[in-house]
Coordinates of C-alpha atoms in Angstrom, one line a residue:
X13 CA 22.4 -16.5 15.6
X14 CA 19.0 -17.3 13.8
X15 CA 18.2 -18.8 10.8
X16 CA 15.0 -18.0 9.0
X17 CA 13.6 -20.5 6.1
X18 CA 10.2 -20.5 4.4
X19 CA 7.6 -23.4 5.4
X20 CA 4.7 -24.2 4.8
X21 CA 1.8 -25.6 7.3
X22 CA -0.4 -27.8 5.0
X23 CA -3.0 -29.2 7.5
X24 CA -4.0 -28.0 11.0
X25 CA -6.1 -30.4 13.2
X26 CA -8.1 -29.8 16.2
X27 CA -9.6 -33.1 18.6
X28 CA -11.5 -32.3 21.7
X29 CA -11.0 -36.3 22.4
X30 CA -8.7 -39.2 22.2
X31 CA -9.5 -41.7 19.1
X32 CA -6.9 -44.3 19.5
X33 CA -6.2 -44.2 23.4
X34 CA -7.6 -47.3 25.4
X35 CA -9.4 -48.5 22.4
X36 CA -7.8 -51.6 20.9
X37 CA -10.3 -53.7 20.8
X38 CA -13.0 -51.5 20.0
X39 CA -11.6 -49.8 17.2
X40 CA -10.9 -45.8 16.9
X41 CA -13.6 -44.2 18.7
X42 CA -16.1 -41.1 16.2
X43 CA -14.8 -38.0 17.2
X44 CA -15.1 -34.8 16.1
X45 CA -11.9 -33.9 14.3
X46 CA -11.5 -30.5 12.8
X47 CA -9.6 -29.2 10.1
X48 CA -9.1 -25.5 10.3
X49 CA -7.8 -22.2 8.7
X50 CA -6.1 -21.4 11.6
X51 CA -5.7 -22.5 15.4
X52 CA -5.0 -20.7 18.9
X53 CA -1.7 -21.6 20.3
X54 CA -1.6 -20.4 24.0
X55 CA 1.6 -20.3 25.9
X56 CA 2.0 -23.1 28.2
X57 CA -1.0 -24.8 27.3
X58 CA -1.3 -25.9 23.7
X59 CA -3.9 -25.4 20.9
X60 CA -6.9 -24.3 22.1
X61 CA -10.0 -27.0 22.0
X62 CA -7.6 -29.9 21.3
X63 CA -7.3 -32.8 23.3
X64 CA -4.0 -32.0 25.1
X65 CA -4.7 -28.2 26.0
X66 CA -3.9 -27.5 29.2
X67 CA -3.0 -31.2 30.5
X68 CA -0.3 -30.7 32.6
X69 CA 1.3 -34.1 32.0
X70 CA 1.4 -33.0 28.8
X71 CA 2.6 -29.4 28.9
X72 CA 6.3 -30.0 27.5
X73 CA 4.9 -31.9 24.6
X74 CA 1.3 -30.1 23.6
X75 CA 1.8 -29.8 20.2
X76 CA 2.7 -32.5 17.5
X77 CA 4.4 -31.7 14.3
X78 CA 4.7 -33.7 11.2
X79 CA 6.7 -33.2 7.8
X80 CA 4.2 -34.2 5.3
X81 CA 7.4 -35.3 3.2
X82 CA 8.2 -37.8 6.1
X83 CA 4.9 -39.2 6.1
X84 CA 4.9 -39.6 2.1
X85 CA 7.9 -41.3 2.5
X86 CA 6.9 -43.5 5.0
X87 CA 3.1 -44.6 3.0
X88 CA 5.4 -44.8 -0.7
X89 CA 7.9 -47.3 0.9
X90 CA 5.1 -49.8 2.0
X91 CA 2.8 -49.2 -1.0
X92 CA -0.1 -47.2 0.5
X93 CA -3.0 -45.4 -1.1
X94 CA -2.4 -41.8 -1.5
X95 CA -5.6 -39.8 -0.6
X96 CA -6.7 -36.2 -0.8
X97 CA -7.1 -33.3 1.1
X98 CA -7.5 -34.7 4.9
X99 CA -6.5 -37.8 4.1
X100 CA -4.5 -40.3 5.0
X101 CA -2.2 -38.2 6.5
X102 CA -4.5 -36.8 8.9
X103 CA -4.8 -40.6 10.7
X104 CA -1.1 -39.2 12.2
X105 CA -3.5 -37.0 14.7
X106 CA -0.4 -34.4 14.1
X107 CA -1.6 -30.7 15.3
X108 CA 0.6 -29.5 12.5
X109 CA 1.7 -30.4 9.2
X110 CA 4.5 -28.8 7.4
X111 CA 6.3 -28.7 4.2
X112 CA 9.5 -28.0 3.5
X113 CA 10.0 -28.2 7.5
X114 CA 13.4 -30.4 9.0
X115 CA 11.7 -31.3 12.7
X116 CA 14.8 -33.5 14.1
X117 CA 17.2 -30.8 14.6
X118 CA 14.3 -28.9 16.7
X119 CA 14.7 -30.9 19.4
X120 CA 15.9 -29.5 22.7
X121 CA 15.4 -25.9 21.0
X122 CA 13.1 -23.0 21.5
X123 CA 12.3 -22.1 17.7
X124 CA 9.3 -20.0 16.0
X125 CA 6.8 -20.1 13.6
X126 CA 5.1 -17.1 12.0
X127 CA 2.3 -17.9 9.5
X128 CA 1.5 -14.1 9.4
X129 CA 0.4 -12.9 12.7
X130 CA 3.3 -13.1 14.4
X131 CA 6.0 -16.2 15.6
X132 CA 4.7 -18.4 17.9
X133 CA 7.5 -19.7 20.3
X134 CA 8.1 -23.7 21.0
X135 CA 10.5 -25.5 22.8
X136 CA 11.2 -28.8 20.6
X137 CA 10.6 -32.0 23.0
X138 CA 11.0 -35.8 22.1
X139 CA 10.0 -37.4 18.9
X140 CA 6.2 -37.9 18.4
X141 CA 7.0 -42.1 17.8
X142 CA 4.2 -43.7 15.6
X143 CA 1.4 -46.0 17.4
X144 CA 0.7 -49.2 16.6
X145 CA -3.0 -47.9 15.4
X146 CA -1.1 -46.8 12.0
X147 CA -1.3 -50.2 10.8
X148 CA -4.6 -50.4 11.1
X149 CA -5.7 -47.1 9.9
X150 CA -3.6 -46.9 6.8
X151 CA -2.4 -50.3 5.9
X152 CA 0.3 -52.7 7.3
X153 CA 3.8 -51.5 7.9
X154 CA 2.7 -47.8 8.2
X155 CA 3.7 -48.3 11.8
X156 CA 7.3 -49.5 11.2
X157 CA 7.7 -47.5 8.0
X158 CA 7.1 -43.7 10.3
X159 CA 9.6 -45.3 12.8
X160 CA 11.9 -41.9 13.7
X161 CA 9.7 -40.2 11.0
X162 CA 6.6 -39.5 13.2
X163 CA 7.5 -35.8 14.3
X164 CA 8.4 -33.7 16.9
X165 CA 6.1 -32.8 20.5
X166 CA 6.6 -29.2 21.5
X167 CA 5.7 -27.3 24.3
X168 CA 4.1 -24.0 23.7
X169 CA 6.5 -20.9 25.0
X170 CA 4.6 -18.1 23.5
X171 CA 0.9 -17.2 22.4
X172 CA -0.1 -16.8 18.9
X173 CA -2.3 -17.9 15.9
X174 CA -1.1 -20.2 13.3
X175 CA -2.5 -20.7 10.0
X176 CA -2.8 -23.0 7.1
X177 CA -0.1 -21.5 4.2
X178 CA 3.2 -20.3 3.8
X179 CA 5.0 -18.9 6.7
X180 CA 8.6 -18.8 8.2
X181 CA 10.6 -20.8 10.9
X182 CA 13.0 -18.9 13.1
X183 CA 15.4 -21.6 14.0
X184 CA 18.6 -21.5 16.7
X185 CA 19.8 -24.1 14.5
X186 CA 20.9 -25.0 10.8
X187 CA 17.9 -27.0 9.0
X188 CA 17.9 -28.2 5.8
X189 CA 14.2 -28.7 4.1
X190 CA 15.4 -31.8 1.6
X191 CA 16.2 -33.7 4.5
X192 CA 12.3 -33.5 6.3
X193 CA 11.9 -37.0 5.0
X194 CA 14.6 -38.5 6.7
X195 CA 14.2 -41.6 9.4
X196 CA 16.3 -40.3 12.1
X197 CA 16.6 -42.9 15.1
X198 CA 18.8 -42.0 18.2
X199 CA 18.3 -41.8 22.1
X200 CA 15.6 -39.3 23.5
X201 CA 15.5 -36.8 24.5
X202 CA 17.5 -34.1 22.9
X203 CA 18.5 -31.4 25.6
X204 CA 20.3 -27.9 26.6

């Protein structure tokens, strides 16, 4: 069986380079960080230009999700600024933002998304956990606060384009949008 709900992907980011990686006592390093209308997923390799296409150490885990509801949730616990339109939120590094997306229950399952131009297959990996740079980026406690509310890894199982805007997830499992917020915390990974 397959359930189909309505998302939507509010942000798409693209880095040809690491910002936070090796860097803590330089500070995030200036790179180019792009914000399209729509990416390149290619299967088995990721988003095309981003800083994890094609790395095979990260193959299972090329993609990084994030429920802008979780991340609200996080920042409005510990009193954090709100900002606009690549904001805050886009300090996360996330590939994708969603709304109105559950990502816990997509672990350990192939699932799709279809902003339009067809679904683009992912198998749901291990939790994308928070790093300790989210302190420093947005304010103290961010870190803590996005503890089992940082998003999903996927690996890419079949081609496609995404875009910014409404869309569908096909889903081999039962989600339920109000709970995208939700700290979930329990043992990794999720598996068939």
């Amino acid at each position: 069986m397959t359930f189909t709900y309505p998302l939507e992907i509010v942000q798409l980011l693209v880095a040809p380079s690491h910002a936070y990686f090796g860097r803590s006592a330089d500070g995030p390093a200036d790179v180019p960080t792009l914000f399209p209308e729509s990416v390149e997923v290619v299967e088995g390799k990721g988003i095309r230009g981003d800083r994890f296409f094609g790395v095979r150490a990260h193959t299972e885990a090329a993609v990084s999700f994030l429920a802008i509801e979780a991340w609200e949730a996080a920042t409005a616990a510990i009193g954090a600024p709100r900002e606009g339109e690549h904001g805050a939120v886009s300090v996360a590094r996330r590939n994708i933002v969603t709304r109105g997306l559950e990502l816990d229950p997509l672990r350990g399952e192939d699932f799709a998304v279809d902003t339009g131009d067809g679904p683009v297959r992912f198998r749901g990996g291990r939790q994308a956990h928070p790093c300790a740079w989210m302190d420093r980026m947005v304010v103290d406690g961010t870190r803590k606060a996005l503890i089992g509310r940082g998003g999903l890894r996927a690996g890419v199982l079949g081609s496609g384009v995404l875009r910014v805007g409404p869309g569908v997830v096909h889903s081999p499992v039962p989600l339920d949008a109000a709970r995208a917020a939700d700290s979930v915390r329990r043992a990794q990974p999720l598996g068939h």
